[in-house]
Amino acid sequence: MVTKQLKGLPEDADLRRADSLAREIFSDVANKWAFLIIEALGERTLRFSELRTEVEGISHKMLTQNLRMLERYGLAERKVYPTVPPRVEYTLTEPGRALRATVDGMCGWTHQYLGHIEDARRHFDG
C-alpha cells in the first residue's frame, strides 16, 4: 500500500511513510526514558548522576543510550570539563526545550486524566 504524502510535506517529514526520517526520529524520541530525561533537564543543566537520581528506575545503560540519542538529534548538549574524574553536564538545546513543551503537555494530560484512566482500566479488567 502506498501512503499518500501530506501536501507540501517532503517525504522525509511524512510520519506515515515507513522510510521517512521523521518516523525514525519520532520512534527514537517518543519513549518513556527520553521523555523523562527531557522533563528532568527542563531549563536546568544536570550531571549524569543527578539525571540518574531524577529519573527513578533508569539503568546506567538506558540513561547513556538515551542521552547519546538526544545528543545525536541535537536535543541535548553534553559538556565535558577537564577534571579528574571528568565532570560531564547535560542541558537541553533550543529544539530540546521546544520538545519539552510537548512533554509538559503529555505530563499535564496524564495528571488531568489519571483518575479517568484508572477507572477505565478497572472496568476493562473486570
PDB file of C-alpha atoms in Angstrom, residues 8-123:
ATOM      1  CA  GLY A   8       3.665  20.260   0.602  1.00  0.00           C
ATOM      2  CA  LEU A   9       5.471  17.971   3.042  1.00  0.00           C
ATOM      3  CA  PRO A  10       8.791  16.461   1.978  1.00  0.00           C
ATOM      4  CA  GLU A  11       8.923  12.652   2.015  1.00  0.00           C
ATOM      5  CA  ASP A  12      11.436  12.688   4.907  1.00  0.00           C
ATOM      6  CA  ALA A  13       8.927  14.595   7.068  1.00  0.00           C
ATOM      7  CA  ASP A  14       5.923  12.301   6.493  1.00  0.00           C
ATOM      8  CA  LEU A  15       5.414  10.232   9.669  1.00  0.00           C
ATOM      9  CA  ARG A  16       3.161   7.823   7.800  1.00  0.00           C
ATOM     10  CA  ARG A  17       5.959   6.703   5.471  1.00  0.00           C
ATOM     11  CA  ALA A  18       7.906   3.731   6.859  1.00  0.00           C
ATOM     12  CA  ASP A  19      11.130   5.024   5.328  1.00  0.00           C
ATOM     13  CA  SER A  20      10.841   8.648   6.468  1.00  0.00           C
ATOM     14  CA  LEU A  21      13.391  10.361   8.670  1.00  0.00           C
ATOM     15  CA  ALA A  22      10.514  11.859  10.669  1.00  0.00           C
ATOM     16  CA  ARG A  23       9.295   8.378  11.651  1.00  0.00           C
ATOM     17  CA  GLU A  24      12.812   7.369  12.692  1.00  0.00           C
ATOM     18  CA  ILE A  25      13.138  10.476  14.865  1.00  0.00           C
ATOM     19  CA  PHE A  26       9.640  10.011  16.296  1.00  0.00           C
ATOM     20  CA  SER A  27      10.351   6.365  17.094  1.00  0.00           C
ATOM     21  CA  ASP A  28      13.597   7.218  18.879  1.00  0.00           C
ATOM     22  CA  VAL A  29      12.425  10.290  20.790  1.00  0.00           C
ATOM     23  CA  ALA A  30       8.911   9.127  21.776  1.00  0.00           C
ATOM     24  CA  ASN A  31       9.906   6.718  24.500  1.00  0.00           C
ATOM     25  CA  LYS A  32       9.359   6.945  28.230  1.00  0.00           C
ATOM     26  CA  TRP A  33      13.033   7.368  29.105  1.00  0.00           C
ATOM     27  CA  ALA A  34      13.641  10.166  26.599  1.00  0.00           C
ATOM     28  CA  PHE A  35      10.502  11.971  27.789  1.00  0.00           C
ATOM     29  CA  LEU A  36      11.540  11.634  31.426  1.00  0.00           C
ATOM     30  CA  ILE A  37      15.082  12.833  30.700  1.00  0.00           C
ATOM     31  CA  ILE A  38      13.758  15.847  28.788  1.00  0.00           C
ATOM     32  CA  GLU A  39      11.393  16.620  31.656  1.00  0.00           C
ATOM     33  CA  ALA A  40      14.189  16.273  34.228  1.00  0.00           C
ATOM     34  CA  LEU A  41      16.547  18.549  32.319  1.00  0.00           C
ATOM     35  CA  GLY A  42      13.859  21.199  31.916  1.00  0.00           C
ATOM     36  CA  GLU A  43      15.658  24.519  31.993  1.00  0.00           C
ATOM     37  CA  ARG A  44      18.493  23.138  34.125  1.00  0.00           C
ATOM     38  CA  THR A  45      21.899  21.672  33.482  1.00  0.00           C
ATOM     39  CA  LEU A  46      22.445  18.354  35.250  1.00  0.00           C
ATOM     40  CA  ARG A  47      25.287  15.920  35.704  1.00  0.00           C
ATOM     41  CA  PHE A  48      24.849  12.265  34.740  1.00  0.00           C
ATOM     42  CA  SER A  49      24.461  11.167  38.377  1.00  0.00           C
ATOM     43  CA  GLU A  50      21.891  13.900  39.019  1.00  0.00           C
ATOM     44  CA  LEU A  51      19.885  12.778  35.993  1.00  0.00           C
ATOM     45  CA  ARG A  52      20.008   9.184  37.185  1.00  0.00           C
ATOM     46  CA  THR A  53      18.620  10.304  40.550  1.00  0.00           C
ATOM     47  CA  GLU A  54      15.911  12.445  38.917  1.00  0.00           C
ATOM     48  CA  VAL A  55      14.733   9.645  36.588  1.00  0.00           C
ATOM     49  CA  GLU A  56      13.961   6.862  39.044  1.00  0.00           C
ATOM     50  CA  GLY A  57      14.314   3.336  37.738  1.00  0.00           C
ATOM     51  CA  ILE A  58      16.509   4.106  34.736  1.00  0.00           C
ATOM     52  CA  SER A  59      19.608   1.968  34.386  1.00  0.00           C
ATOM     53  CA  HIS A  60      23.046   3.388  33.692  1.00  0.00           C
ATOM     54  CA  LYS A  61      22.923   1.783  30.229  1.00  0.00           C
ATOM     55  CA  MET A  62      19.481   3.198  29.310  1.00  0.00           C
ATOM     56  CA  LEU A  63      20.400   6.677  30.528  1.00  0.00           C
ATOM     57  CA  THR A  64      23.607   6.577  28.478  1.00  0.00           C
ATOM     58  CA  GLN A  65      21.810   5.332  25.343  1.00  0.00           C
ATOM     59  CA  ASN A  66      19.054   7.927  25.593  1.00  0.00           C
ATOM     60  CA  LEU A  67      21.419  10.807  26.303  1.00  0.00           C
ATOM     61  CA  ARG A  68      23.503   9.826  23.267  1.00  0.00           C
ATOM     62  CA  MET A  69      20.369   9.664  21.125  1.00  0.00           C
ATOM     63  CA  LEU A  70      19.182  13.081  22.353  1.00  0.00           C
ATOM     64  CA  GLU A  71      22.639  14.486  21.678  1.00  0.00           C
ATOM     65  CA  ARG A  72      22.712  12.894  18.187  1.00  0.00           C
ATOM     66  CA  TYR A  73      19.422  14.604  17.302  1.00  0.00           C
ATOM     67  CA  GLY A  74      20.646  17.922  18.683  1.00  0.00           C
ATOM     68  CA  LEU A  75      18.115  17.974  21.520  1.00  0.00           C
ATOM     69  CA  ALA A  76      20.671  17.852  24.340  1.00  0.00           C
ATOM     70  CA  GLU A  77      24.228  19.074  24.712  1.00  0.00           C
ATOM     71  CA  ARG A  78      26.986  17.331  26.611  1.00  0.00           C
ATOM     72  CA  LYS A  79      29.774  19.382  28.119  1.00  0.00           C
ATOM     73  CA  VAL A  80      32.894  17.694  29.478  1.00  0.00           C
ATOM     74  CA  TYR A  81      35.123  19.525  31.939  1.00  0.00           C
ATOM     75  CA  PRO A  82      38.806  18.516  32.034  1.00  0.00           C
ATOM     76  CA  THR A  83      38.915  17.475  35.667  1.00  0.00           C
ATOM     77  CA  VAL A  84      39.846  14.217  37.358  1.00  0.00           C
ATOM     78  CA  PRO A  85      37.480  12.477  37.270  1.00  0.00           C
ATOM     79  CA  PRO A  86      35.905  14.249  34.270  1.00  0.00           C
ATOM     80  CA  ARG A  87      32.789  16.260  35.068  1.00  0.00           C
ATOM     81  CA  VAL A  88      30.066  15.869  32.433  1.00  0.00           C
ATOM     82  CA  GLU A  89      26.944  18.013  32.272  1.00  0.00           C
ATOM     83  CA  TYR A  90      23.865  17.836  30.071  1.00  0.00           C
ATOM     84  CA  THR A  91      21.497  20.579  29.039  1.00  0.00           C
ATOM     85  CA  LEU A  92      18.656  20.910  26.542  1.00  0.00           C
ATOM     86  CA  THR A  93      19.269  22.795  23.328  1.00  0.00           C
ATOM     87  CA  GLU A  94      16.692  25.169  21.851  1.00  0.00           C
ATOM     88  CA  PRO A  95      14.989  22.326  19.910  1.00  0.00           C
ATOM     89  CA  GLY A  96      15.090  20.217  23.085  1.00  0.00           C
ATOM     90  CA  ARG A  97      13.390  22.985  25.064  1.00  0.00           C
ATOM     91  CA  ALA A  98      10.752  23.256  22.318  1.00  0.00           C
ATOM     92  CA  LEU A  99      10.130  19.498  22.578  1.00  0.00           C
ATOM     93  CA  ARG A 100       9.866  19.895  26.337  1.00  0.00           C
ATOM     94  CA  ALA A 101       6.687  21.925  25.813  1.00  0.00           C
ATOM     95  CA  THR A 102       5.158  18.831  24.207  1.00  0.00           C
ATOM     96  CA  VAL A 103       6.470  16.614  27.012  1.00  0.00           C
ATOM     97  CA  ASP A 104       4.992  19.022  29.570  1.00  0.00           C
ATOM     98  CA  GLY A 105       1.669  18.777  27.733  1.00  0.00           C
ATOM     99  CA  MET A 106       1.797  14.973  27.959  1.00  0.00           C
ATOM    100  CA  CYS A 107       2.571  15.207  31.679  1.00  0.00           C
ATOM    101  CA  GLY A 108      -0.320  17.616  32.180  1.00  0.00           C
ATOM    102  CA  TRP A 109      -2.654  15.337  30.208  1.00  0.00           C
ATOM    103  CA  THR A 110      -1.571  12.378  32.367  1.00  0.00           C
ATOM    104  CA  HIS A 111      -2.286  14.273  35.588  1.00  0.00           C
ATOM    105  CA  GLN A 112      -5.631  15.535  34.292  1.00  0.00           C
ATOM    106  CA  TYR A 113      -6.913  12.131  33.171  1.00  0.00           C
ATOM    107  CA  LEU A 114      -5.193   9.763  35.590  1.00  0.00           C
ATOM    108  CA  GLY A 115      -8.394   9.115  37.549  1.00  0.00           C
ATOM    109  CA  HIS A 116     -10.369   8.500  34.362  1.00  0.00           C
ATOM    110  CA  ILE A 117      -7.737   6.075  33.077  1.00  0.00           C
ATOM    111  CA  GLU A 118      -7.634   4.206  36.389  1.00  0.00           C
ATOM    112  CA  ASP A 119     -11.448   3.850  36.309  1.00  0.00           C
ATOM    113  CA  ALA A 120     -11.393   2.624  32.694  1.00  0.00           C
ATOM    114  CA  ARG A 121      -8.689   0.064  33.480  1.00  0.00           C
ATOM    115  CA  ARG A 122     -10.654  -1.277  36.464  1.00  0.00           C
ATOM    116  CA  HIS A 123     -13.770  -1.524  34.303  1.00  0.00           C
TER     117      HIS A 123
END
